[in-house]
Amino acid sequence: MAVSAIPTTALKSGRSIPTFGLGTWRMGESAARRDEEVAALRHGLARGITLIDTAEMYGDGEAERIVADAVGKKRDEVFIVSKVLPGNASQRGTVKACEASLKRLKTDRIDLYLLHWRGSVPLDETIAAFTKLEEDGKIVDWGVSNFDISDMGELWKTPDGDCAVTNQVLYNLERRGIEFDLVPWCRKRHIPIMAYSPIEQGRILTHTVLREVAKRHDATPAQVALAWLTHQVGVITIPKAGSKAHVAEDLAALELKLTKDDLTTLDRAFPPPRSAQPLDML
Ligand SMILES: NC(=O)c1ccc[n+]([C@@H]2O[C@H](COP(=O)([O-])OP(=O)(O)OC[C@H]3O[C@@H](n4cnc5c(N)ncnc54)[C@H](OP(=O)(O)O)[C@@H]3O)[C@@H](O)[C@H]2O)c1
């Protein structure tokens, strides 16, 4: 699959973001797996994947170094997402954390910088830091992660809070609670959702119905779970794949077209929410 074949979605800022990328949580935790992890990301880049999601938290900074090693000279072709921990999200702390991430990532800018989850620092402090980092060219866009609908409401009432371009949340067939309110709220404001843990960290893959739908297409359960997300407008998904084989399998999900019948079968097995539910987190 060529790079032009990975669809993009618009960000409010006017830029666009690929709707499919690679996650890096759990990378950088084992020296023995490091080479394979770099190779997996490189394989993704070679196959046309241009979005990588990381965070200062992952591998205690080592995942960002792995991203830097994988990206190398391709920096201008890649859309890098990273995140500041809530404990670092004061005005000064955010700037410091971002500068440390830039160093580990061996780059001069982060394309999209997220508040990893909400902590005790008032939102206006973090937003002030994001705005300054944007003015200084150290980040291009910013957003949030693990924000429930009430958090988004609060964010929107905070000065410049409505400049956030995304909310990265847990979303997969088994975690559909956000469809009741958060997804429509974001859609109305042109905020794409970044779906993390799209295959529920592998736990969903043995589900009988997922296997049954996969069989209809000569596909795998992981591809069905990913295709269910990629067919949705305004949803970006970022599976983590630590081997070349998994990268290739996950990327091929973009070629899988689920039918109306498939979607009905999946809805029956994984019903959409009928009432508001608190946001799921991992
Ligand atoms: N903002 C947040 O709070 C937050 C929270 C969680 C995750 N995230 C982001 O979202 C990314 C994805 O979520 P995740 O890592 O939690 O879970 P995930 O992508 O749902 O699952 C990753 C797991 O699935 C395995 N896998 C991948 N492709 C596979 C395939 N085709 N067949 C079988 N197993 C496969 C991987 O194994 P291998 O490693 O062996 O390939 C890994 O163990 C993270 O890496 C991170 O970047 C963000």
Short mmCIF file of C-alpha atoms and ligand atoms in Angstrom, two decimals:
data_model
loop_
_atom_site.label_atom_id
_atom_site.label_comp_id
_atom_site.label_asym_id
_atom_site.label_seq_id
_atom_site.Cartn_x
_atom_site.Cartn_y
_atom_site.Cartn_z
CA MET A 1 0.00 0.00 0.00
CA ALA A 2 1.44 3.39 -1.01
CA VAL A 3 1.53 6.46 1.21
CA SER A 4 -1.18 8.21 -0.82
CA ALA A 5 -3.53 5.34 -0.01
CA ILE A 6 -3.69 6.11 3.71
CA PRO A 7 -6.62 8.49 4.12
CA THR A 8 -6.28 11.70 6.11
CA THR A 9 -8.74 13.75 8.12
CA ALA A 10 -8.77 17.51 8.60
CA LEU A 11 -7.73 19.18 11.82
CA LYS A 12 -9.40 22.47 12.80
CA SER A 13 -6.03 24.17 12.43
CA GLY A 14 -6.18 23.55 8.69
CA ARG A 15 -3.64 20.74 8.62
CA SER A 16 -4.49 17.13 8.01
CA ILE A 17 -3.57 13.98 9.90
CA PRO A 18 -3.42 10.38 8.62
CA THR A 19 -6.31 8.31 9.98
CA PHE A 20 -4.03 5.32 10.60
CA GLY A 21 -0.71 5.30 12.45
CA LEU A 22 1.39 3.30 14.87
CA GLY A 23 1.41 3.43 18.68
CA THR A 24 4.50 2.92 20.84
CA TRP A 25 3.28 2.15 24.37
CA ARG A 26 5.41 -0.67 25.89
CA MET A 27 8.22 0.06 23.43
CA GLY A 28 11.57 0.86 24.99
CA GLU A 29 10.91 -1.31 28.04
CA SER A 30 13.15 -4.21 27.02
CA ALA A 31 16.67 -3.80 25.62
CA ALA A 32 16.30 -7.23 24.00
CA ARG A 33 13.31 -6.06 21.91
CA ARG A 34 14.68 -2.61 20.99
CA ASP A 35 16.07 -3.49 17.54
CA GLU A 36 12.87 -5.29 16.61
CA GLU A 37 10.81 -2.29 17.70
CA VAL A 38 12.88 0.14 15.63
CA ALA A 39 12.63 -2.26 12.69
CA ALA A 40 8.84 -2.55 13.09
CA LEU A 41 8.39 1.24 12.98
CA ARG A 42 10.81 1.51 10.02
CA HIS A 43 8.86 -1.19 8.22
CA GLY A 44 5.68 0.83 8.77
CA LEU A 45 7.32 3.98 7.42
CA ALA A 46 8.62 2.10 4.39
CA ARG A 47 5.08 0.86 3.72
CA GLY A 48 3.70 4.40 3.78
CA ILE A 49 2.61 4.86 7.41
CA THR A 50 3.43 8.45 8.38
CA LEU A 51 1.77 8.85 11.79
CA ILE A 52 3.50 7.75 15.02
CA ASP A 53 2.04 8.16 18.49
CA THR A 54 4.36 8.28 21.49
CA ALA A 55 4.65 9.91 24.94
CA GLU A 56 7.26 10.97 27.45
CA MET A 57 5.82 8.26 29.72
CA TYR A 58 6.46 5.30 27.38
CA GLY A 59 9.55 3.39 28.39
CA ASP A 60 10.36 6.40 30.56
CA GLY A 61 11.42 8.35 27.45
CA GLU A 62 12.97 5.41 25.61
CA ALA A 63 10.00 5.03 23.23
CA GLU A 64 10.66 8.58 21.97
CA ARG A 65 14.32 7.64 21.34
CA ILE A 66 13.14 4.57 19.42
CA VAL A 67 10.89 6.81 17.31
CA ALA A 68 13.88 9.07 16.57
CA ASP A 69 15.97 6.06 15.50
CA ALA A 70 13.19 4.74 13.28
CA VAL A 71 12.37 8.09 11.65
CA GLY A 72 15.98 9.15 10.96
CA LYS A 73 16.14 11.34 7.88
CA LYS A 74 12.44 10.90 7.10
CA ARG A 75 11.43 13.49 9.73
CA ASP A 76 9.65 15.79 7.28
CA GLU A 77 7.46 12.94 6.04
CA VAL A 78 6.30 11.88 9.50
CA PHE A 79 3.55 13.25 11.74
CA ILE A 80 4.73 12.79 15.34
CA VAL A 81 2.35 12.86 18.30
CA SER A 82 3.72 13.00 21.85
CA LYS A 83 2.25 13.71 25.28
CA VAL A 84 3.04 15.52 28.49
CA LEU A 85 2.28 13.76 31.77
CA PRO A 86 -0.27 15.55 33.98
CA GLY A 87 2.29 15.81 36.78
CA ASN A 88 4.50 17.88 34.45
CA ALA A 89 1.67 19.95 33.00
CA SER A 90 2.21 23.24 34.84
CA GLN A 91 3.05 26.21 32.59
CA ARG A 92 6.80 25.85 33.16
CA GLY A 93 6.74 22.06 33.47
CA THR A 94 4.99 21.60 30.11
CA VAL A 95 7.63 23.67 28.30
CA LYS A 96 10.41 21.74 30.04
CA ALA A 97 8.79 18.37 29.29
CA CYS A 98 8.31 19.32 25.63
CA GLU A 99 11.94 20.40 25.28
CA ALA A 100 13.08 17.07 26.78
CA SER A 101 10.82 15.18 24.35
CA LEU A 102 12.23 17.20 21.42
CA LYS A 103 15.73 16.18 22.46
CA ARG A 104 14.84 12.49 22.72
CA LEU A 105 12.94 12.65 19.43
CA LYS A 106 15.91 14.44 17.82
CA THR A 107 13.61 16.97 16.20
CA ASP A 108 12.81 20.68 16.40
CA ARG A 109 9.03 20.25 16.56
CA ILE A 110 6.27 17.89 17.64
CA ASP A 111 3.35 17.85 15.19
CA LEU A 112 0.71 17.23 17.83
CA TYR A 113 1.30 17.54 21.57
CA LEU A 114 -1.29 16.16 23.99
CA LEU A 115 -2.03 16.45 27.69
CA HIS A 116 -1.89 12.70 28.50
CA TRP A 117 -4.75 12.82 31.00
CA ARG A 118 -6.23 15.37 33.32
CA GLY A 119 -4.42 15.96 36.60
CA SER A 120 -4.57 18.64 39.25
CA VAL A 121 -2.92 21.47 37.27
CA PRO A 122 -5.52 24.05 36.16
CA LEU A 123 -6.18 23.75 32.43
CA ASP A 124 -5.34 27.40 31.74
CA GLU A 125 -1.73 26.82 32.83
CA THR A 126 -1.22 23.92 30.42
CA ILE A 127 -2.99 25.80 27.62
CA ALA A 128 -0.75 28.85 28.18
CA ALA A 129 2.29 26.58 27.78
CA PHE A 130 0.86 24.92 24.66
CA THR A 131 0.19 28.37 23.15
CA LYS A 132 3.75 29.52 23.89
CA LEU A 133 5.22 26.29 22.48
CA GLU A 134 3.13 26.82 19.33
CA GLU A 135 4.32 30.42 18.99
CA ASP A 136 7.92 29.23 19.36
CA GLY A 137 7.43 26.56 16.66
CA LYS A 138 8.17 23.72 19.09
CA ILE A 139 4.75 22.17 18.58
CA VAL A 140 2.46 22.58 15.59
CA ASP A 141 -0.90 21.63 17.12
CA TRP A 142 -2.06 20.53 20.56
CA GLY A 143 -4.85 18.46 22.01
CA VAL A 144 -5.93 16.36 24.96
CA SER A 145 -6.26 12.71 25.90
CA ASN A 146 -8.64 10.81 28.18
CA PHE A 147 -10.98 13.81 28.43
CA ASP A 148 -14.60 12.91 29.12
CA ILE A 149 -17.42 15.09 27.85
CA SER A 150 -17.50 17.20 31.05
CA ASP A 151 -13.73 17.80 30.74
CA MET A 152 -14.21 18.87 27.12
CA GLY A 153 -16.96 21.27 28.23
CA GLU A 154 -14.61 22.78 30.79
CA LEU A 155 -11.80 22.97 28.24
CA TRP A 156 -14.05 24.82 25.82
CA LYS A 157 -14.88 27.39 28.50
CA THR A 158 -11.18 28.03 29.24
CA PRO A 159 -9.53 30.81 27.16
CA ASP A 160 -8.03 29.28 23.98
CA GLY A 161 -9.22 25.83 25.12
CA ASP A 162 -11.18 25.51 21.89
CA CYS A 163 -7.87 25.45 19.97
CA ALA A 164 -7.48 21.76 20.95
CA VAL A 165 -7.58 19.70 17.74
CA THR A 166 -8.15 16.19 19.08
CA ASN A 167 -9.08 14.02 22.05
CA GLN A 168 -7.24 10.69 22.23
CA VAL A 169 -9.38 8.11 24.05
CA LEU A 170 -9.88 4.39 24.52
CA TYR A 171 -12.13 3.27 21.66
CA ASN A 172 -12.66 -0.15 20.14
CA LEU A 173 -15.51 -2.63 19.57
CA GLU A 174 -15.61 -3.52 23.27
CA ARG A 175 -15.38 0.12 24.43
CA ARG A 176 -18.13 1.97 22.62
CA GLY A 177 -19.40 4.14 25.49
CA ILE A 178 -18.12 7.36 23.87
CA GLU A 179 -20.51 6.91 20.94
CA PHE A 180 -23.39 8.08 23.15
CA ASP A 181 -22.16 11.61 23.77
CA LEU A 182 -18.42 12.29 23.36
CA VAL A 183 -18.20 11.27 19.69
CA PRO A 184 -21.18 13.46 18.60
CA TRP A 185 -19.87 16.34 20.76
CA CYS A 186 -16.47 16.17 19.05
CA ARG A 187 -17.91 15.62 15.58
CA LYS A 188 -20.05 18.74 15.91
CA ARG A 189 -16.90 20.74 16.63
CA HIS A 190 -14.74 19.05 13.96
CA ILE A 191 -12.51 17.36 16.53
CA PRO A 192 -11.31 13.95 15.30
CA ILE A 193 -11.11 11.22 17.93
CA MET A 194 -7.81 9.33 18.19
CA ALA A 195 -8.79 5.76 19.10
CA TYR A 196 -6.18 4.13 21.33
CA SER A 197 -5.91 0.41 22.16
CA PRO A 198 -7.93 -0.34 19.00
CA ILE A 199 -7.55 -4.10 19.46
CA GLU A 200 -7.93 -3.89 23.25
CA GLN A 201 -4.22 -4.76 23.59
CA GLY A 202 -4.86 -8.09 21.90
CA ARG A 203 -7.59 -9.25 24.33
CA ILE A 204 -10.37 -8.84 21.77
CA LEU A 205 -8.76 -11.09 19.17
CA THR A 206 -10.22 -14.38 20.41
CA HIS A 207 -13.83 -13.15 20.32
CA THR A 208 -15.93 -15.68 18.38
CA VAL A 209 -17.89 -13.10 16.39
CA LEU A 210 -14.78 -11.19 15.41
CA ARG A 211 -13.29 -14.45 14.16
CA GLU A 212 -16.48 -15.27 12.28
CA VAL A 213 -16.51 -11.89 10.45
CA ALA A 214 -12.79 -12.22 9.75
CA LYS A 215 -13.38 -15.64 8.19
CA ARG A 216 -15.96 -14.17 5.77
CA HIS A 217 -13.19 -11.96 4.33
CA ASP A 218 -10.23 -14.30 4.66
CA ALA A 219 -8.92 -11.66 7.07
CA THR A 220 -7.76 -11.72 10.70
CA PRO A 221 -9.65 -10.59 13.83
CA ALA A 222 -7.17 -7.71 14.26
CA GLN A 223 -7.92 -6.49 10.75
CA VAL A 224 -11.68 -6.56 11.38
CA ALA A 225 -11.33 -4.64 14.67
CA LEU A 226 -9.15 -2.04 12.92
CA ALA A 227 -11.34 -1.81 9.80
CA TRP A 228 -14.36 -1.16 12.03
CA LEU A 229 -12.55 1.96 13.27
CA THR A 230 -11.00 3.09 9.99
CA HIS A 231 -14.36 3.09 8.19
CA GLN A 232 -15.67 5.73 10.62
CA VAL A 233 -15.47 9.40 9.64
CA GLY A 234 -13.35 11.55 11.94
CA VAL A 235 -11.64 8.62 13.70
CA ILE A 236 -7.88 8.10 13.71
CA THR A 237 -6.49 4.81 14.93
CA ILE A 238 -3.02 3.96 16.24
CA PRO A 239 -2.45 0.24 16.85
CA LYS A 240 0.86 -0.73 18.44
CA ALA A 241 2.73 -3.43 16.56
CA GLY A 242 6.11 -4.55 17.82
CA SER A 243 7.03 -6.73 14.84
CA LYS A 244 7.13 -6.31 11.07
CA ALA A 245 4.53 -9.07 10.69
CA HIS A 246 2.03 -7.30 12.93
CA VAL A 247 2.66 -3.95 11.18
CA ALA A 248 1.94 -5.54 7.80
CA GLU A 249 -1.17 -7.33 9.09
CA ASP A 250 -2.54 -4.20 10.77
CA LEU A 251 -1.86 -1.97 7.75
CA ALA A 252 -3.73 -4.38 5.47
CA ALA A 253 -6.88 -3.59 7.52
CA LEU A 254 -7.16 -0.45 5.39
CA GLU A 255 -7.95 -2.64 2.41
CA LEU A 256 -10.73 -4.51 4.21
CA LYS A 257 -14.21 -3.21 3.41
CA LEU A 258 -16.77 -4.36 5.96
CA THR A 259 -20.26 -4.91 4.54
CA LYS A 260 -23.57 -3.75 6.03
CA ASP A 261 -24.13 -7.33 7.17
CA ASP A 262 -20.73 -7.39 8.90
CA LEU A 263 -21.54 -4.15 10.72
CA THR A 264 -24.92 -5.52 11.85
CA THR A 265 -23.25 -8.71 13.11
CA LEU A 266 -20.65 -6.66 15.00
CA ASP A 267 -23.33 -4.35 16.47
CA ARG A 268 -25.18 -7.37 17.81
CA ALA A 269 -22.06 -8.79 19.45
CA PHE A 270 -20.71 -5.43 20.62
CA PRO A 271 -23.83 -3.29 21.15
CA PRO A 272 -23.56 0.51 21.00
CA PRO A 273 -24.38 2.35 24.26
CA ARG A 274 -27.99 3.19 25.14
CA SER A 275 -27.14 5.70 27.85
CA ALA A 276 -24.29 7.94 28.97
CA GLN A 277 -21.33 6.11 30.44
CA PRO A 278 -18.21 7.41 32.15
CA LEU A 279 -15.16 7.41 29.90
CA ASP A 280 -13.20 4.15 29.94
CA MET A 281 -9.45 4.41 30.47
CA LEU A 282 -6.65 1.86 30.56
N1 LIG B 1 -3.48 8.30 25.52
C1 LIG B 1 -3.47 7.22 26.29
O1 LIG B 1 -3.74 7.26 27.49
C2 LIG B 1 -3.12 5.91 25.66
C3 LIG B 1 -3.39 4.71 26.35
C4 LIG B 1 -3.09 3.50 25.73
C5 LIG B 1 -2.53 3.51 24.45
N2 LIG B 1 -2.25 4.70 23.81
C6 LIG B 1 -1.60 4.72 22.46
O2 LIG B 1 -2.32 3.86 21.59
C7 LIG B 1 -1.45 2.86 21.08
C8 LIG B 1 -2.20 1.56 20.85
O3 LIG B 1 -2.78 1.07 22.03
P1 LIG B 1 -2.17 -0.16 22.86
O4 LIG B 1 -0.75 -0.30 22.59
O5 LIG B 1 -2.61 0.05 24.28
O6 LIG B 1 -3.00 -1.43 22.36
P2 LIG B 1 -3.39 -2.07 20.96
O7 LIG B 1 -2.82 -1.32 19.82
O8 LIG B 1 -4.85 -2.30 21.00
O9 LIG B 1 -2.68 -3.50 21.08
C9 LIG B 1 -1.30 -3.68 21.08
C10 LIG B 1 -1.00 -5.16 21.33
O10 LIG B 1 -1.57 -5.92 20.28
C11 LIG B 1 -0.56 -6.73 19.67
N3 LIG B 1 -0.81 -6.75 18.21
C12 LIG B 1 -0.69 -5.76 17.32
N4 LIG B 1 -1.06 -6.16 16.08
C13 LIG B 1 -1.42 -7.46 16.21
C14 LIG B 1 -1.90 -8.43 15.31
N5 LIG B 1 -2.08 -8.13 14.03
N6 LIG B 1 -2.20 -9.66 15.79
C15 LIG B 1 -2.03 -9.97 17.10
N7 LIG B 1 -1.58 -9.09 18.02
C16 LIG B 1 -1.28 -7.83 17.57
C17 LIG B 1 0.75 -6.09 19.99
O11 LIG B 1 1.74 -7.07 20.07
P3 LIG B 1 3.22 -6.86 19.49
O12 LIG B 1 3.79 -5.71 20.24
O13 LIG B 1 3.89 -8.16 19.76
O14 LIG B 1 3.08 -6.57 18.02
C18 LIG B 1 0.47 -5.49 21.36
O15 LIG B 1 0.66 -6.45 22.36
C19 LIG B 1 -0.37 2.77 22.17
O16 LIG B 1 0.77 2.07 21.74
C20 LIG B 1 -0.16 4.21 22.48
O17 LIG B 1 0.63 4.83 21.49
C21 LIG B 1 -2.56 5.88 24.40
#
